[in-house]
Short mmCIF file of C-alpha atoms and ligand atoms in Angstrom, two decimals:
data_model
loop_
_atom_site.label_atom_id
_atom_site.label_comp_id
_atom_site.label_asym_id
_atom_site.label_seq_id
_atom_site.Cartn_x
_atom_site.Cartn_y
_atom_site.Cartn_z
CA UNK A 1 17.90 -6.62 -3.22
CA UNK A 2 20.32 -3.66 -3.84
CA UNK A 3 19.50 -2.32 -7.22
CA UNK A 4 21.73 0.74 -6.93
CA UNK A 5 24.77 -1.39 -6.16
CA UNK A 6 23.84 -3.79 -8.91
CA UNK A 7 23.72 -1.02 -11.47
CA UNK A 8 27.16 0.22 -10.23
CA UNK A 9 28.66 -3.33 -10.56
CA UNK A 10 27.55 -3.74 -14.16
CA UNK A 11 28.13 -0.22 -15.39
CA UNK A 12 31.01 -1.29 -17.66
CA UNK A 13 29.18 -4.33 -19.07
CA UNK A 14 27.54 -4.18 -22.49
CA UNK A 15 24.02 -2.61 -22.42
CA UNK A 16 22.13 -5.85 -22.90
CA UNK A 17 23.35 -7.27 -19.64
CA UNK A 18 21.00 -5.13 -17.66
CA UNK A 19 18.07 -6.48 -19.79
CA UNK A 20 19.23 -10.10 -19.10
CA UNK A 21 19.36 -9.39 -15.36
CA UNK A 22 15.98 -7.63 -15.34
CA UNK A 23 14.41 -10.50 -17.15
CA UNK A 24 15.84 -13.01 -14.76
CA UNK A 25 14.96 -11.14 -11.66
CA UNK A 26 11.65 -9.40 -12.49
CA UNK A 27 10.09 -11.70 -15.09
CA UNK A 28 11.35 -15.14 -14.18
CA UNK A 29 11.88 -14.23 -10.49
CA UNK A 30 15.08 -16.18 -10.09
CA UNK A 31 16.48 -16.19 -6.58
CA UNK A 32 19.90 -17.67 -7.32
CA UNK A 33 22.51 -16.04 -9.58
CA UNK A 34 23.49 -19.58 -10.73
CA UNK A 35 20.24 -19.74 -12.63
CA UNK A 36 21.29 -16.88 -14.82
CA UNK A 37 23.34 -19.10 -17.17
CA UNK A 38 23.27 -16.58 -19.97
CA UNK A 39 25.70 -14.42 -17.90
CA UNK A 40 29.48 -15.01 -18.07
CA UNK A 41 30.57 -17.08 -15.10
CA UNK A 42 32.94 -14.37 -13.81
CA UNK A 43 30.10 -11.85 -13.72
CA UNK A 44 27.76 -14.34 -12.09
CA UNK A 45 30.28 -15.06 -9.37
CA UNK A 46 30.91 -11.40 -8.78
CA UNK A 47 27.16 -10.74 -8.44
CA UNK A 48 26.73 -13.81 -6.15
CA UNK A 49 29.46 -12.42 -3.92
CA UNK A 50 28.10 -8.86 -3.81
CA UNK A 51 24.38 -9.11 -3.99
CA UNK A 52 22.31 -11.49 -1.92
CA UNK A 53 19.12 -12.47 -3.69
CA UNK A 54 17.60 -14.33 -0.74
CA UNK A 55 14.76 -12.72 1.18
CA UNK A 56 14.26 -13.57 4.86
CA UNK A 57 10.53 -13.92 5.08
CA UNK A 58 7.93 -16.05 6.88
CA UNK A 59 4.38 -16.49 5.68
CA UNK A 60 1.07 -16.97 7.55
CA UNK A 61 -1.98 -18.16 5.68
CA UNK A 62 -5.43 -17.12 6.66
CA UNK A 63 -8.16 -19.76 7.04
CA UNK A 64 -10.23 -17.77 4.52
CA UNK A 65 -7.56 -18.91 2.09
CA UNK A 66 -7.66 -15.62 0.31
CA UNK A 67 -4.96 -13.85 2.22
CA UNK A 68 -1.40 -14.46 3.18
CA UNK A 69 0.69 -12.29 5.46
CA UNK A 70 4.46 -12.19 5.20
CA UNK A 71 6.85 -10.96 7.83
CA UNK A 72 10.04 -9.81 6.13
CA UNK A 73 13.25 -9.23 8.06
CA UNK A 74 15.35 -6.27 6.78
CA UNK A 75 19.08 -6.15 6.91
CA UNK A 76 19.13 -4.19 10.18
CA UNK A 77 16.86 -6.76 11.93
CA UNK A 78 13.66 -4.65 11.68
CA UNK A 79 10.59 -6.46 10.43
CA UNK A 80 7.84 -5.30 8.04
CA UNK A 81 4.55 -6.82 7.13
CA UNK A 82 3.17 -7.34 3.69
CA UNK A 83 -0.18 -8.92 2.71
CA UNK A 84 -1.17 -10.80 -0.46
CA UNK A 85 -4.83 -10.93 -1.19
CA UNK A 86 -5.81 -13.61 -3.65
CA UNK A 87 -9.18 -12.79 -5.19
CA UNK A 88 -11.43 -15.37 -6.71
CA UNK A 89 -11.48 -13.55 -10.02
CA UNK A 90 -7.71 -14.21 -10.46
CA UNK A 91 -6.41 -10.86 -9.27
CA UNK A 92 -3.61 -11.01 -6.80
CA UNK A 93 -3.21 -7.74 -4.84
CA UNK A 94 -0.20 -7.00 -2.73
CA UNK A 95 -0.55 -4.62 0.14
CA UNK A 96 2.81 -2.90 0.69
CA UNK A 97 4.40 -1.18 3.70
CA UNK A 98 6.25 2.04 3.04
CA UNK A 99 7.74 2.59 6.48
CA UNK A 100 8.68 0.51 9.52
CA UNK A 101 5.97 1.57 11.90
CA UNK A 102 4.18 4.93 11.55
CA UNK A 103 4.40 8.28 13.23
CA UNK A 104 0.77 9.29 12.79
CA UNK A 105 -0.82 7.22 15.56
CA UNK A 106 -4.30 6.87 14.21
CA UNK A 107 -6.29 5.61 17.15
CA UNK A 108 -7.86 2.63 15.38
CA UNK A 109 -4.48 1.35 13.91
CA UNK A 110 -2.15 -1.23 15.38
CA UNK A 111 0.79 0.09 13.32
CA UNK A 112 0.30 3.55 14.81
CA UNK A 113 0.67 1.99 18.32
CA UNK A 114 4.29 1.00 17.68
CA UNK A 115 5.46 4.45 16.53
CA UNK A 116 7.83 5.28 13.77
CA UNK A 117 11.08 3.30 13.33
CA UNK A 118 12.31 4.43 9.87
CA UNK A 119 11.50 4.90 6.25
CA UNK A 120 11.92 1.96 3.87
CA UNK A 121 14.32 2.42 0.96
CA UNK A 122 12.72 2.00 -2.48
CA UNK A 123 14.49 -1.35 -2.69
CA UNK A 124 12.94 -2.54 0.51
CA UNK A 125 9.53 -1.56 -0.79
CA UNK A 126 10.23 -3.63 -3.87
CA UNK A 127 11.56 -6.54 -1.80
CA UNK A 128 7.97 -7.19 -0.72
CA UNK A 129 6.88 -7.43 -4.30
CA UNK A 130 9.71 -9.72 -5.23
CA UNK A 131 8.98 -12.00 -2.18
CA UNK A 132 5.32 -12.56 -3.18
CA UNK A 133 6.16 -12.74 -6.89
CA UNK A 134 8.49 -15.63 -6.17
CA UNK A 135 5.71 -17.24 -4.04
CA UNK A 136 3.10 -16.85 -6.75
CA UNK A 137 5.41 -18.18 -9.46
CA UNK A 138 5.22 -21.59 -7.83
CA UNK A 139 1.44 -21.70 -8.55
CA UNK A 140 1.91 -20.16 -11.96
CA UNK A 141 0.37 -16.80 -10.94
CA UNK A 142 1.62 -13.23 -10.66
CA UNK A 143 0.88 -10.01 -8.86
CA UNK A 144 -1.72 -8.03 -10.73
CA UNK A 145 -2.35 -5.06 -8.42
CA UNK A 146 -0.41 -3.14 -5.82
CA UNK A 147 -1.75 -1.08 -2.94
CA UNK A 148 0.32 1.08 -0.65
CA UNK A 149 -1.91 0.45 2.41
CA UNK A 150 0.36 -1.41 4.73
CA UNK A 151 2.52 0.00 7.52
CA UNK A 152 3.34 3.67 7.26
CA UNK A 153 2.26 6.90 5.49
CA UNK A 154 3.63 6.56 1.92
CA UNK A 155 3.62 10.35 1.48
CA UNK A 156 6.01 10.77 4.35
CA UNK A 157 8.47 8.59 2.44
CA UNK A 158 7.60 10.26 -0.88
CA UNK A 159 10.77 9.88 -2.94
CA UNK A 160 11.20 6.16 -2.20
CA UNK A 161 7.45 5.60 -2.72
CA UNK A 162 7.58 7.36 -6.14
CA UNK A 163 10.82 5.54 -7.17
CA UNK A 164 9.22 2.26 -6.31
CA UNK A 165 6.07 3.06 -8.34
CA UNK A 166 8.26 3.92 -11.38
CA UNK A 167 10.17 0.65 -10.87
CA UNK A 168 6.94 -1.37 -10.61
CA UNK A 169 5.57 0.28 -13.75
CA UNK A 170 8.77 -0.06 -15.85
CA UNK A 171 8.08 -2.51 -18.63
CA UNK A 172 11.58 -4.07 -18.26
CA UNK A 173 10.92 -4.62 -14.57
CA UNK A 174 7.63 -5.57 -12.90
CA UNK A 175 5.58 -4.04 -15.75
CA UNK A 176 2.46 -3.38 -13.55
CA UNK A 177 0.26 -0.77 -15.07
CA UNK A 178 -0.09 2.50 -13.23
CA UNK A 179 -3.85 2.04 -13.08
CA UNK A 180 -3.27 -1.16 -11.11
CA UNK A 181 -1.29 0.74 -8.44
CA UNK A 182 -3.05 2.56 -5.62
CA UNK A 183 -1.73 4.70 -2.77
CA UNK A 184 -3.56 5.46 0.38
CA UNK A 185 -2.78 8.53 2.43
CA UNK A 186 -4.02 9.77 5.72
CA UNK A 187 -4.40 13.17 3.97
CA UNK A 188 -1.08 14.87 3.56
CA UNK A 189 -2.47 17.74 1.39
CA UNK A 190 0.76 19.17 0.00
CA UNK A 191 1.75 15.66 -1.27
CA UNK A 192 -1.69 15.08 -2.75
CA UNK A 193 -0.99 18.18 -4.83
CA UNK A 194 2.55 16.97 -5.62
CA UNK A 195 1.42 13.59 -6.82
CA UNK A 196 -1.34 15.27 -8.87
CA UNK A 197 1.46 17.16 -10.72
CA UNK A 198 3.43 13.99 -11.48
CA UNK A 199 1.28 13.26 -14.49
CA UNK A 200 0.66 9.61 -13.39
CA UNK A 201 -2.39 7.45 -13.63
CA UNK A 202 -2.18 5.66 -10.21
CA UNK A 203 -5.22 5.49 -7.99
CA UNK A 204 -5.51 7.71 -4.87
CA UNK A 205 -7.31 6.72 -1.71
CA UNK A 206 -7.67 9.15 1.14
CA UNK A 207 -8.51 8.10 4.69
CA UNK A 208 -11.01 10.68 5.78
CA UNK A 209 -12.77 8.61 8.47
CA UNK A 210 -14.84 11.47 9.81
CA UNK A 211 -17.40 14.03 8.53
CA UNK A 212 -15.82 16.97 10.41
CA UNK A 213 -12.56 18.13 11.95
CA UNK A 214 -13.76 17.60 15.53
CA UNK A 215 -14.33 13.87 15.16
CA UNK A 216 -11.38 13.49 12.85
CA UNK A 217 -8.99 14.99 15.44
CA UNK A 218 -10.19 12.51 18.05
CA UNK A 219 -9.23 9.49 15.91
CA UNK A 220 -6.46 10.84 13.71
CA UNK A 221 -3.91 13.18 15.38
CA UNK A 222 -2.80 14.18 11.82
CA UNK A 223 -6.07 16.11 11.52
CA UNK A 224 -4.65 18.82 13.88
CA UNK A 225 -2.51 19.96 11.01
CA UNK A 226 -4.51 18.96 8.00
CA UNK A 227 -8.10 20.28 8.09
CA UNK A 228 -10.88 18.71 6.14
CA UNK A 229 -11.60 21.88 4.00
CA UNK A 230 -7.97 21.96 2.86
CA UNK A 231 -7.96 18.17 2.37
CA UNK A 232 -11.10 18.25 0.13
CA UNK A 233 -9.62 21.12 -1.79
CA UNK A 234 -6.44 19.12 -2.40
CA UNK A 235 -8.57 16.14 -3.57
CA UNK A 236 -10.39 18.50 -5.93
CA UNK A 237 -6.99 19.66 -7.30
CA UNK A 238 -5.94 15.99 -7.80
CA UNK A 239 -9.19 15.24 -9.69
CA UNK A 240 -8.88 18.35 -11.88
CA UNK A 241 -5.34 17.41 -12.81
CA UNK A 242 -5.76 13.68 -13.36
CA UNK A 243 -9.48 13.15 -14.03
CA UNK A 244 -9.08 10.04 -11.83
CA UNK A 245 -11.83 8.88 -9.45
CA UNK A 246 -10.61 9.12 -5.73
CA UNK A 247 -11.42 6.55 -3.07
CA UNK A 248 -12.57 8.11 0.18
CA UNK A 249 -11.79 5.61 2.90
CA UNK A 250 -14.09 5.73 5.91
CA UNK A 251 -13.45 3.40 8.82
CA UNK A 252 -16.81 3.02 10.69
CA UNK A 253 -16.30 3.07 14.45
CA UNK A 254 -19.28 2.39 16.75
CA UNK A 255 -20.73 5.48 18.35
CA UNK A 256 -17.89 7.60 17.04
CA UNK A 257 -18.55 8.32 13.33
CA UNK A 258 -21.43 5.91 12.49
CA UNK A 259 -24.50 8.06 13.18
CA UNK A 260 -26.98 8.98 10.45
CA UNK A 261 -26.07 12.70 10.83
CA UNK A 262 -22.45 11.80 10.11
CA UNK A 263 -23.47 10.09 6.91
CA UNK A 264 -25.44 13.23 5.95
CA UNK A 265 -22.51 15.49 6.79
CA UNK A 266 -20.09 13.36 4.86
CA UNK A 267 -22.44 13.34 1.88
CA UNK A 268 -22.57 17.15 1.88
CA UNK A 269 -18.81 17.49 2.02
CA UNK A 270 -18.02 15.27 -0.91
CA UNK A 271 -21.16 15.83 -3.07
CA UNK A 272 -20.06 16.52 -6.66
CA UNK A 273 -16.61 15.18 -6.24
CA UNK A 274 -15.38 12.41 -8.72
CA UNK A 275 -15.10 9.95 -5.85
CA UNK A 276 -16.54 6.92 -4.10
CA UNK A 277 -16.64 6.00 -0.45
CA UNK A 278 -15.03 2.78 0.70
CA UNK A 279 -16.75 1.90 4.00
CA UNK A 280 -14.65 -0.20 6.32
CA UNK A 281 -16.52 -1.44 9.39
CA UNK A 282 -13.85 -1.53 12.11
CA UNK A 283 -12.75 -4.96 13.42
CA UNK A 284 -12.61 -3.74 16.97
CA UNK A 285 -9.83 -3.06 19.49
CA UNK A 286 -9.48 -2.01 23.18
CA UNK A 287 -10.86 1.48 22.40
CA UNK A 288 -13.31 1.15 19.55
CA UNK A 289 -16.01 -1.36 18.66
CA UNK A 290 -17.46 -2.56 15.40
CA UNK A 291 -20.73 -0.83 14.43
CA UNK A 292 -23.97 -2.86 14.38
CA UNK A 293 -25.18 -4.16 11.06
CA UNK A 294 -28.20 -1.92 11.45
CA UNK A 295 -25.95 1.14 11.79
CA UNK A 296 -23.84 0.13 8.83
CA UNK A 297 -26.94 -0.32 6.70
CA UNK A 298 -28.41 3.02 7.79
CA UNK A 299 -25.13 4.74 6.87
CA UNK A 300 -25.19 3.12 3.48
CA UNK A 301 -28.74 4.07 2.87
CA UNK A 302 -28.06 7.72 3.53
CA UNK A 303 -25.12 7.75 1.17
CA UNK A 304 -27.26 5.97 -1.44
CA UNK A 305 -30.14 8.50 -0.92
CA UNK A 306 -27.61 11.31 -1.42
CA UNK A 307 -26.35 9.60 -4.61
CA UNK A 308 -22.82 9.13 -3.16
CA UNK A 309 -21.29 5.96 -4.67
CA UNK A 310 -19.86 3.58 -2.13
CA UNK A 311 -18.51 0.08 -1.58
CA UNK A 312 -18.03 -1.89 1.56
CA UNK A 313 -14.66 -3.46 1.94
CA UNK A 314 -14.65 -7.24 2.12
CA UNK A 315 -12.31 -8.14 4.92
CA UNK A 316 -9.61 -10.68 4.43
CA UNK A 317 -7.31 -12.31 6.91
CA UNK A 318 -8.77 -11.28 10.23
CA UNK A 319 -7.38 -14.42 11.81
CA UNK A 320 -3.81 -13.60 10.83
CA UNK A 321 -4.10 -9.93 11.71
CA UNK A 322 -3.87 -8.82 8.15
CA UNK A 323 -7.01 -6.73 7.89
CA UNK A 324 -7.07 -3.01 7.79
CA UNK A 325 -5.35 -1.36 10.73
CA UNK A 326 -3.92 -4.58 12.05
CA UNK A 327 -0.40 -4.63 10.68
CA UNK A 328 2.08 -4.71 13.43
CA UNK A 329 5.46 -6.47 13.36
CA UNK A 330 5.79 -9.63 15.41
CA UNK A 331 8.60 -9.43 17.89
CA UNK A 332 8.95 -13.17 17.87
CA UNK A 333 10.29 -13.45 14.37
S1 SF4 B 401 -3.73 4.17 9.67
FE1 SF4 B 401 -1.98 4.46 8.26
S2 SF4 B 401 -1.39 6.59 8.71
FE2 SF4 B 401 -2.68 5.91 10.46
S3 SF4 B 401 -1.22 5.15 12.00
FE3 SF4 B 401 -1.96 3.45 10.74
S4 SF4 B 401 -0.31 3.16 9.20
FE4 SF4 B 401 -0.12 5.28 10.06
#
């Protein structure tokens, strides 16, 4: 999809043309210009010659039947991963990538291992939504929620991220409410302040993953630059500006950040903040192991005793490597 080029091609057409095209592409999810039979044939042919509506993607279904991973090949041959989570209550959440790879190298993350390739354009971000919208159309369903939690740090691709959010929210396009859109950051404090000033209602999630800078630096190299005090202060700023509850993401790693004293320290740091903790027991890799159930329960009890609201993330798609921290493009596609 090349929206900028499309707008250029139809700039001399009557104003209602854009609405016809938007309806066809983002409401009816047509993937062939020939289906737009309310457009003049000449314009349809021009658009068919200039704008390719096909998307080169492959899907992998998880045996838990709730998640589907797509590998999408971009025009330059690079591949991104996108995950669709189909919840039993009817919500369909798409987890979007914002970059090919990631520069931040969090130690528990597969995407971090491949390094940074490039930013996605806002159109490439939207391509992922279009791909799964077409898929869901076949079963009479649609995307209800969007999370920027796939490959990459969205705030390092801020303008394209923001443009794509505006496009998703536009009632003439995907028409997904801002409160149904969430962005997860590893804690880029200046951008947390910037998004707070955008006057939007999207949900913010911050990957804290440690109760202090010392542990955080060991697992997230980005913590060298962004200290927890400054991070918490930027989260406070965001809450003051938006009055929105922030999700504090905490990946539990065995014998690294899962001790009772860590739960106590975390509680102290975030006490009084309009937030909740999303605990994510790690799936395990060569370096880190999953905490025991006993440890997870101890951690939860301390948060609860300290009156810190929390949830534990239900994990989808472990078998197709679509769970948290597992997105890495397949070289075989
Ligand atoms: S967890 Fe997110 S920020 Fe960290 S390396 Fe992975 S993709 Fe990048």
